[in-house]
Structures are given as structure tokens and as C-alpha cells.
PDB file of C-alpha atoms in Angstrom:
ATOM      1  CA  PHE A 194     110.180 -12.623-214.882  1.00 45.00           C
ATOM      2  CA  VAL A 195     111.420  -9.841-216.416  1.00 48.00           C
ATOM      3  CA  MET A 196     112.159  -7.039-213.372  1.00 53.00           C
ATOM      4  CA  GLY A 197     110.215  -4.211-214.419  1.00 52.00           C
ATOM      5  CA  VAL A 198     107.559  -5.449-217.345  1.00 51.00           C
ATOM      6  CA  GLY A 199     104.605  -4.411-215.033  1.00 54.00           C
ATOM      7  CA  ASP A 200     106.161  -1.165-214.168  1.00 54.00           C
ATOM      8  CA  ASN A 201     105.576   1.153-217.305  1.00 53.00           C
ATOM      9  CA  SER A 202     107.583   3.834-215.053  1.00 53.00           C
ATOM     10  CA  LEU A 203     110.753   1.721-214.801  1.00 52.00           C
ATOM     11  CA  SER A 204     111.666   2.703-218.680  1.00 52.00           C
ATOM     12  CA  SER A 205     111.929   5.898-217.485  1.00 50.00           C
ATOM     13  CA  ARG A 206     114.468   5.563-214.900  1.00 52.00           C
ATOM     14  CA  SER A 207     118.168   5.815-215.635  1.00 51.00           C
ATOM     15  CA  ARG A 208     119.104   3.802-212.314  1.00 64.00           C
ATOM     16  CA  ILE A 209     116.800   1.265-210.445  1.00 73.00           C
ATOM     17  CA  SER A 210     116.724   2.534-206.659  1.00 79.00           C
ATOM     18  CA  LYS A 211     117.848   0.137-204.005  1.00 82.00           C
ATOM     19  CA  SER A 212     114.574  -0.036-202.571  1.00 82.00           C
ATOM     20  CA  PHE A 213     113.173  -0.623-205.892  1.00 83.00           C
ATOM     21  CA  ILE A 214     115.056  -3.836-206.081  1.00 85.00           C
ATOM     22  CA  TYR A 215     114.483  -4.654-202.148  1.00 87.00           C
ATOM     23  CA  ASN A 216     110.491  -4.628-203.047  1.00 88.00           C
ATOM     24  CA  MET A 217     111.249  -6.700-205.821  1.00 88.00           C
ATOM     25  CA  THR A 218     112.916  -9.230-204.440  1.00 90.00           C
ATOM     26  CA  MET A 219     110.685  -9.393-201.403  1.00 92.00           C
ATOM     27  CA  HIS A 220     108.263  -9.944-203.614  1.00 91.00           C
ATOM     28  CA  GLU A 221     109.128 -12.831-205.901  1.00 92.00           C
ATOM     29  CA  LEU A 222     110.797 -14.877-202.765  1.00 93.00           C
ATOM     30  CA  GLY A 223     107.268 -14.506-201.212  1.00 93.00           C
ATOM     31  CA  HIS A 224     105.706 -16.061-204.787  1.00 92.00           C
ATOM     32  CA  VAL A 225     108.755 -18.721-204.219  1.00 94.00           C
ATOM     33  CA  PHE A 226     107.135 -19.564-200.749  1.00 94.00           C
ATOM     34  CA  SER A 227     103.688 -19.573-201.789  1.00 92.00           C
ATOM     35  CA  LEU A 228     102.349 -16.256-200.944  1.00 94.00           C
ATOM     36  CA  PRO A 229      99.664 -15.708-200.952  1.00 92.00           C
ATOM     37  CA  SER A 230      98.727 -19.100-199.658  1.00 90.00           C
ATOM     38  CA  ASP A 231      96.043 -21.469-202.117  1.00 87.00           C
ATOM     39  CA  LYS A 232      94.355 -21.493-199.036  1.00 89.00           C
ATOM     40  CA  ARG A 233      93.425 -17.819-198.658  1.00 90.00           C
ATOM     41  CA  LYS A 234      89.960 -16.974-200.204  1.00 87.00           C
ATOM     42  CA  LYS A 235      89.817 -13.452-199.232  1.00 89.00           C
ATOM     43  CA  ARG A 236      91.990 -10.316-199.917  1.00 88.00           C
ATOM     44  CA  ILE A 237      93.207 -11.792-203.072  1.00 86.00           C
ATOM     45  CA  LYS A 238      94.291 -10.221-206.361  1.00 85.00           C
ATOM     46  CA  LEU A 239      94.598 -11.948-209.736  1.00 84.00           C
ATOM     47  CA  CYS A 240      97.375 -10.873-212.022  1.00 81.00           C
ATOM     48  CA  SER A 241      95.604  -9.659-215.461  1.00 76.00           C
ATOM     49  CA  ILE A 242      98.574 -11.457-217.447  1.00 73.00           C
ATOM     50  CA  ASN A 243      99.292 -14.441-215.864  1.00 77.00           C
ATOM     51  CA  GLN A 244      96.627 -15.137-213.215  1.00 79.00           C
ATOM     52  CA  ALA A 245      99.471 -14.787-210.663  1.00 85.00           C
ATOM     53  CA  ARG A 246      98.170 -14.610-207.047  1.00 89.00           C
ATOM     54  CA  HIS A 247      98.963 -11.387-205.136  1.00 91.00           C
ATOM     55  CA  CYS A 248      97.743  -9.949-201.805  1.00 92.00           C
ATOM     56  CA  ALA A 249      94.901  -7.091-202.079  1.00 92.00           C
ATOM     57  CA  ASN A 250      96.436  -5.689-198.359  1.00 92.00           C
ATOM     58  CA  ASP A 251      98.882  -3.009-198.073  1.00 91.00           C
ATOM     59  CA  CYS A 252     101.813  -5.552-198.497  1.00 92.00           C
ATOM     60  CA  VAL A 253     104.983  -6.189-200.557  1.00 93.00           C
ATOM     61  CA  MET A 254     103.046  -8.906-202.273  1.00 93.00           C
ATOM     62  CA  HIS A 255     100.521  -6.368-203.969  1.00 90.00           C
ATOM     63  CA  PRO A 256     102.182  -5.632-206.980  1.00 82.00           C
ATOM     64  CA  ASP A 257     101.392  -1.897-207.292  1.00 83.00           C
ATOM     65  CA  CYS A 258     102.318  -1.093-203.467  1.00 80.00           C
ATOM     66  CA  PRO A 259     105.594   0.413-203.034  1.00 78.00           C
ATOM     67  CA  LYS A 260     105.197  -1.287-199.408  1.00 78.00           C
ATOM     68  CA  LEU A 261     108.612  -2.604-198.231  1.00 82.00           C
ATOM     69  CA  LYS A 262     107.106  -5.310-195.396  1.00 91.00           C
ATOM     70  CA  PHE A 263     104.838  -8.127-195.673  1.00 94.00           C
ATOM     71  CA  CYS A 264     101.421  -7.790-194.191  1.00 94.00           C
ATOM     72  CA  SER A 265     100.423  -9.964-190.938  1.00 95.00           C
ATOM     73  CA  ILE A 266      98.382 -12.346-193.317  1.00 95.00           C
ATOM     74  CA  CYS A 267     101.347 -13.068-195.697  1.00 95.00           C
ATOM     75  CA  LEU A 268     103.549 -13.092-192.403  1.00 95.00           C
ATOM     76  CA  ARG A 269     101.338 -15.638-190.850  1.00 95.00           C
ATOM     77  CA  GLU A 270     101.270 -17.733-194.227  1.00 95.00           C
ATOM     78  CA  LEU A 271     104.898 -17.565-194.455  1.00 95.00           C
ATOM     79  CA  ARG A 272     105.337 -19.047-191.154  1.00 95.00           C
ATOM     80  CA  ALA A 273     103.084 -21.599-191.881  1.00 94.00           C
ATOM     81  CA  TYR A 274     104.912 -22.560-194.824  1.00 93.00           C
ATOM     82  CA  PHE A 275     107.809 -23.461-192.674  1.00 92.00           C
ATOM     83  CA  GLU A 276     106.214 -25.703-190.119  1.00 90.00           C
TER      84      GLU A 276
END
């Protein structure tokens, strides 16, 4: 993973903001913990480059969303991962 590859505006930034780093870290940690779950059949968005699964909700697991939190579905799946 290369931070900012999917973000065309990154090259025009002179400094990466803390919120950008936080968002990318939370997003990638979500993938480490299998978010969104393979069991989920709805509200999924596949990456056109590598077919990685992403959340289609207003969520940090949505690749184009600036939201800094997981949606309720991703939180439920994250809790289930640790059970």
C-alpha cells in the first residue's frame, strides 16, 4: 500500500494533515481486521484496481469518504472479529 495512490489531490499537498493520516490508518487497520466482512452481501464497494472490499456507507472504510469513524455495520463486524 502506498499512502495517497488513490488520492489525486495528494500530490498537490505540501503537508499531509493529521486527519488524513488518521483516516488512512483507521481504513487500513480495518482491512487488517477483515473489514468489511466477507459475509456482508450488501453495502459493499469493490476497488476498481485490486477488487479490495470497501464499505458503501458513510464510513472510514469507504475509500472516498472523509469520515473519521466506522459505521455501525463495520463496528459490529469488528466486534465479531474479536469474539
